[in-house]
mmCIF file of N, CA and C and ligand atoms in Angstrom:
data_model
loop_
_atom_site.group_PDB
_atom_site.id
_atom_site.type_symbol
_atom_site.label_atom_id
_atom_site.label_comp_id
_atom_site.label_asym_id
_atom_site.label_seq_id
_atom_site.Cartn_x
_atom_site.Cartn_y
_atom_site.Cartn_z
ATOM 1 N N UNK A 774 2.347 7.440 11.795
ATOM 2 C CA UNK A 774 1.960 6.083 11.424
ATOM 3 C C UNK A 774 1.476 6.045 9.970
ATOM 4 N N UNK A 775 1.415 4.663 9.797
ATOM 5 C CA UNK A 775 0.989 4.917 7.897
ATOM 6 C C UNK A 775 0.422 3.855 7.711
ATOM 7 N N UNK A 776 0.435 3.231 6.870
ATOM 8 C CA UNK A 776 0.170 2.231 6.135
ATOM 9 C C UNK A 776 1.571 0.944 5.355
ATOM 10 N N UNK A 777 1.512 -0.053 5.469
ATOM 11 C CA UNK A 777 2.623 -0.658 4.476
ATOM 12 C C UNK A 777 2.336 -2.023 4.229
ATOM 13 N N UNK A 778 3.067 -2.322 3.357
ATOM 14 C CA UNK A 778 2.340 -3.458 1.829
ATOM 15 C C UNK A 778 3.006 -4.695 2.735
ATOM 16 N N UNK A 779 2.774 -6.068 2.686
ATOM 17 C CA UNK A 779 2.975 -7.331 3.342
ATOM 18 C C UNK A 779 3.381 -7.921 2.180
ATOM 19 N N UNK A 780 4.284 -9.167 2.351
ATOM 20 C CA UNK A 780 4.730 -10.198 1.364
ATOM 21 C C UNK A 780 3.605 -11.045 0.418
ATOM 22 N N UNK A 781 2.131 -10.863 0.821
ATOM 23 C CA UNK A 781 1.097 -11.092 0.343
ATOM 24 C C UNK A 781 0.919 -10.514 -1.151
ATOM 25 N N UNK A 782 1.248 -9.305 -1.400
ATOM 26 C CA UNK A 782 1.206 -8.220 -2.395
ATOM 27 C C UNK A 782 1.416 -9.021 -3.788
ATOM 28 N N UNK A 783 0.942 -9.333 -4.766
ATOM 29 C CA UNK A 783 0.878 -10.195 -6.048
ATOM 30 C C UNK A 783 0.695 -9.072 -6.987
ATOM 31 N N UNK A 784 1.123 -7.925 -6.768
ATOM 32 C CA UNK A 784 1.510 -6.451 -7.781
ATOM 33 C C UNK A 784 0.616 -6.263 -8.591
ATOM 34 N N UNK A 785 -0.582 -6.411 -8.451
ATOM 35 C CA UNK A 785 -1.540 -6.181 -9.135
ATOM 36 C C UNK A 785 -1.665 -4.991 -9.698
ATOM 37 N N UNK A 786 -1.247 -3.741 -8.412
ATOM 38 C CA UNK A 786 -0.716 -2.371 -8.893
ATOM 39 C C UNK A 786 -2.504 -1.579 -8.613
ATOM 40 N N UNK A 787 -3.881 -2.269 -8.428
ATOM 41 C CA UNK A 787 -4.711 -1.824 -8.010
ATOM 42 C C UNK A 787 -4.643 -0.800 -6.913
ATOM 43 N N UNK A 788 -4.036 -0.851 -5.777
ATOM 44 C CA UNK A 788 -3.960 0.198 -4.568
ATOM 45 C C UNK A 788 -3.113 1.309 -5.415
ATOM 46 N N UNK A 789 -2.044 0.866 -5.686
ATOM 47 C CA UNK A 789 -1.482 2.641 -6.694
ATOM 48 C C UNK A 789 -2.596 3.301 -7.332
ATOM 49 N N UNK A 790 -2.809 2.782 -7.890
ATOM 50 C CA UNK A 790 -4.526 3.307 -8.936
ATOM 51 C C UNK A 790 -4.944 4.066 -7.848
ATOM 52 N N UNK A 791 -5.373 3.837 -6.561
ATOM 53 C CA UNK A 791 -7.092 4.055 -5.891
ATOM 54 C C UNK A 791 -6.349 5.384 -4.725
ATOM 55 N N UNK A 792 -4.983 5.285 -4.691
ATOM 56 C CA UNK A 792 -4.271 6.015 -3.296
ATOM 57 C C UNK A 792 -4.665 7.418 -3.744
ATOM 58 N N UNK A 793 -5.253 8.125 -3.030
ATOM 59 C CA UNK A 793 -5.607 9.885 -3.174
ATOM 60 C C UNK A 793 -4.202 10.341 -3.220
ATOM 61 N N UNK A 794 -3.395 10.286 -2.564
ATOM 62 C CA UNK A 794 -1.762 10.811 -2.885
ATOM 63 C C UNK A 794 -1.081 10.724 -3.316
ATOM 64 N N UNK A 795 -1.117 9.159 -4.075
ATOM 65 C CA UNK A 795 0.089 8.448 -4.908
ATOM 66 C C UNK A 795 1.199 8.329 -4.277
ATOM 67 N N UNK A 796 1.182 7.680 -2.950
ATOM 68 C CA UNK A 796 2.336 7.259 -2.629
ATOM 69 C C UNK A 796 2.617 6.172 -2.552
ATOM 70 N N UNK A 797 1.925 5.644 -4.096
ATOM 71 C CA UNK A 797 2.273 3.712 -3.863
ATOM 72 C C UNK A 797 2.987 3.546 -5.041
ATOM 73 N N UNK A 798 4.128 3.186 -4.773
ATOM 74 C CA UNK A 798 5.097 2.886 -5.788
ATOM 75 C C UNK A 798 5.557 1.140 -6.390
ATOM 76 N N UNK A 799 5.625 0.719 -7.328
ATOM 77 C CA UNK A 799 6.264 -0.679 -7.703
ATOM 78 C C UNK A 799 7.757 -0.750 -7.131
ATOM 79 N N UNK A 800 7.854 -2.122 -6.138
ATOM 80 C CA UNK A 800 9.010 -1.929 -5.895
ATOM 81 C C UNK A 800 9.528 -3.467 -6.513
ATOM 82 N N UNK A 801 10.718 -3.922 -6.354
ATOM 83 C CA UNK A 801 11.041 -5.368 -6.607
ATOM 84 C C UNK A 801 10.582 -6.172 -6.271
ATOM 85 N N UNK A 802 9.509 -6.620 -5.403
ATOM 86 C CA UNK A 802 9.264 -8.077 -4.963
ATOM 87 C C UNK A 802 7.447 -7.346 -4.837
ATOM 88 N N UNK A 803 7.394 -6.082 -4.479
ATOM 89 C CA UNK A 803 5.945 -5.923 -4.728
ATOM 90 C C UNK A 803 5.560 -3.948 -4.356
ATOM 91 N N UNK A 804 4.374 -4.044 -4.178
ATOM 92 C CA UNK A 804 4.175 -1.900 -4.017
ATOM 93 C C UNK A 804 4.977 -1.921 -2.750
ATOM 94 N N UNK A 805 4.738 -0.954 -2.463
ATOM 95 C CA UNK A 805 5.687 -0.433 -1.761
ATOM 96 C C UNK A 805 4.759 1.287 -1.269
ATOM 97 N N UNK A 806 4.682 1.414 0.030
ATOM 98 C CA UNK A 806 4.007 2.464 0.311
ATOM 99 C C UNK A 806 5.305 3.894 0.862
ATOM 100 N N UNK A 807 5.099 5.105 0.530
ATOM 101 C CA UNK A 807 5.935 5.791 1.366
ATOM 102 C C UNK A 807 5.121 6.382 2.299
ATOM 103 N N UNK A 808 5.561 5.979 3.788
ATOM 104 C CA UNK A 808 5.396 6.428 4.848
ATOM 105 C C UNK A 808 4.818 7.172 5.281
ATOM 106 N N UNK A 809 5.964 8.549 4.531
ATOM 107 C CA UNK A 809 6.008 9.874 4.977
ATOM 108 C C UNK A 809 4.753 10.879 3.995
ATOM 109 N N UNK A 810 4.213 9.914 3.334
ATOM 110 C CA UNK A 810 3.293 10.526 2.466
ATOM 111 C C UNK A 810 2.063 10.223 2.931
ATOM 112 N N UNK A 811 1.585 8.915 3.422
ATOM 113 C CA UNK A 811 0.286 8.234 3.294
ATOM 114 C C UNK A 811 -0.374 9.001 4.507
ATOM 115 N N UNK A 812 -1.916 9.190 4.202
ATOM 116 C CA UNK A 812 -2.540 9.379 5.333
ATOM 117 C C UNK A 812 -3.481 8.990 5.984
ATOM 118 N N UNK A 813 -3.236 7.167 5.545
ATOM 119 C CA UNK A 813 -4.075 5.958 6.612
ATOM 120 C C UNK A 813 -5.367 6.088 6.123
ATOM 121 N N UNK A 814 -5.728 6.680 4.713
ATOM 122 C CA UNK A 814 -7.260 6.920 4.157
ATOM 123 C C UNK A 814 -7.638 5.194 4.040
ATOM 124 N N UNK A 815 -6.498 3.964 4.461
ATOM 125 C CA UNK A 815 -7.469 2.606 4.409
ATOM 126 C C UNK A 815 -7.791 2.366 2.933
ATOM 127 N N UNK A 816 -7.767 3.404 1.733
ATOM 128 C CA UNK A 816 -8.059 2.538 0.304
ATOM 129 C C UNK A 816 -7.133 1.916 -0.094
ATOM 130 N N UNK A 817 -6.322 1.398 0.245
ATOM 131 C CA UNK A 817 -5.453 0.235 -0.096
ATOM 132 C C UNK A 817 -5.784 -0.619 0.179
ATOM 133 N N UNK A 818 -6.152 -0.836 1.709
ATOM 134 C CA UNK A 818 -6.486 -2.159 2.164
ATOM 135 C C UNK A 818 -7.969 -2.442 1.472
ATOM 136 N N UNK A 819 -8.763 -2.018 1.204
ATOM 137 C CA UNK A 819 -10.143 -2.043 1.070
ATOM 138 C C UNK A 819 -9.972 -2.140 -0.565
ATOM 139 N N UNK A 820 -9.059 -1.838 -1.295
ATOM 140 C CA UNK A 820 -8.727 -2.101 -2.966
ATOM 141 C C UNK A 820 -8.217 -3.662 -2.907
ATOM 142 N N UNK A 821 -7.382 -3.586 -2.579
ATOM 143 C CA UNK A 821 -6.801 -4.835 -2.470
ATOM 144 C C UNK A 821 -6.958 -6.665 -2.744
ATOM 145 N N UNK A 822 -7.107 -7.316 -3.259
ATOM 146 C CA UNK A 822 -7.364 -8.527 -3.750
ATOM 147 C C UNK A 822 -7.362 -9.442 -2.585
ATOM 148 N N UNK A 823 -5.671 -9.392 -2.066
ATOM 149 C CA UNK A 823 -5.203 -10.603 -1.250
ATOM 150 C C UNK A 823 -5.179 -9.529 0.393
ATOM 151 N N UNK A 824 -5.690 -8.391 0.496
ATOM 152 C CA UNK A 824 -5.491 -7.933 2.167
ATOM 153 C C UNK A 824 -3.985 -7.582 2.657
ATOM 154 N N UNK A 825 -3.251 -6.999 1.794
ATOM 155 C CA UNK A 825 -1.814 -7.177 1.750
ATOM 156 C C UNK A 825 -1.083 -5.656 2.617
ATOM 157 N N UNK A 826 -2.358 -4.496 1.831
ATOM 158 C CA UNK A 826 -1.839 -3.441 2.834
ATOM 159 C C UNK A 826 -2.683 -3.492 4.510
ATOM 160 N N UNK A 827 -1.546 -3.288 5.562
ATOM 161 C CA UNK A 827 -2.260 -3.087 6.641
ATOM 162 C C UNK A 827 -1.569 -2.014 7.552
ATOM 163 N N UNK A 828 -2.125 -2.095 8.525
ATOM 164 C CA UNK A 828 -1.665 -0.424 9.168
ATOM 165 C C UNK A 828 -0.419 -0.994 9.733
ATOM 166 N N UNK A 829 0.774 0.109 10.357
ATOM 167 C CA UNK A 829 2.099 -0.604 10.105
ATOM 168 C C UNK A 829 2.224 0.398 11.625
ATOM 169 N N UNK A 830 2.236 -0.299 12.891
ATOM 170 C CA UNK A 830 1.466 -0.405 14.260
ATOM 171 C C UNK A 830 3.053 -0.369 15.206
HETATM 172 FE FE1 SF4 B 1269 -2.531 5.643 0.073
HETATM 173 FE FE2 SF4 B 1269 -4.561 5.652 1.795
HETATM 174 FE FE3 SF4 B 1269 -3.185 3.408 1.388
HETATM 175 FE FE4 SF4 B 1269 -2.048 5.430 2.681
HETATM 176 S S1 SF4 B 1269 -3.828 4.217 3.377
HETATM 177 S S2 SF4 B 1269 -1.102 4.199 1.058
HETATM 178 S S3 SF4 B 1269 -2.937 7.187 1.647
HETATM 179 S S4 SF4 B 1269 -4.458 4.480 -0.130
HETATM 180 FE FE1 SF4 B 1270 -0.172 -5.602 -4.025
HETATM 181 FE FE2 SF4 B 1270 -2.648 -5.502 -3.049
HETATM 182 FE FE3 SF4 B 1270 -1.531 -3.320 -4.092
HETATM 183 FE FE4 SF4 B 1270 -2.287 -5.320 -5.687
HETATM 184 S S1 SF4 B 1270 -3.646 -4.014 -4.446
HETATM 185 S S2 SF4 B 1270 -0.328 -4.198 -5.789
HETATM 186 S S3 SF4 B 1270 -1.790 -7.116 -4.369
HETATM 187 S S4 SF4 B 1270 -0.859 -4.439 -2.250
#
C-alpha cells in the first residue's frame, strides 16, 4: 500500500520537498507519488496545502 496524489494537487511541489525518499515526482496535471517507493510516513498529507495526498486503500 502507499500513498497517492488526488486531482486536488495545485503543484505546489511542497510534499516532494518534505518526502524522506523522494518518491514524489512532477507529473502533467500534478505530483505524482511512486508506489513502489513510498513508505506511508503520512508527510505528504500533513505538508500539503489543499489535503491532496491520501492513503490509496
Ligand atoms: Fe513520501 Fe511519506 Fe508521502 Fe509516501 S507518505 S509519498 S514516503 S512523504
Ligand atoms: Fe500537490 Fe499537495 Fe504536493 Fe503541493 S503538497 S504538489 S498541492 S500534493
Amino acid at each position: 500500500m502507499a500513498y497517492k496524489i488526488t486531482d486536488d494537487c495545485i503543484k505546489c511541489g511542497a510534499c516532494a520537498e518534505g518526502c524522506p525518499v523522494e518518491c514524489i515526482s512532477e507529473g502533467d496535471d500534478k505530483f505524482v507519488i511512486n508506489p513502489d517507493e513510498c513508505i506511508e510516513c503520512g508527510a505528504c498529507a500533513d505538508t500539503c496545502p489543499v489535503g491532496a495526498p491520501v492513503k490509496d486503500e
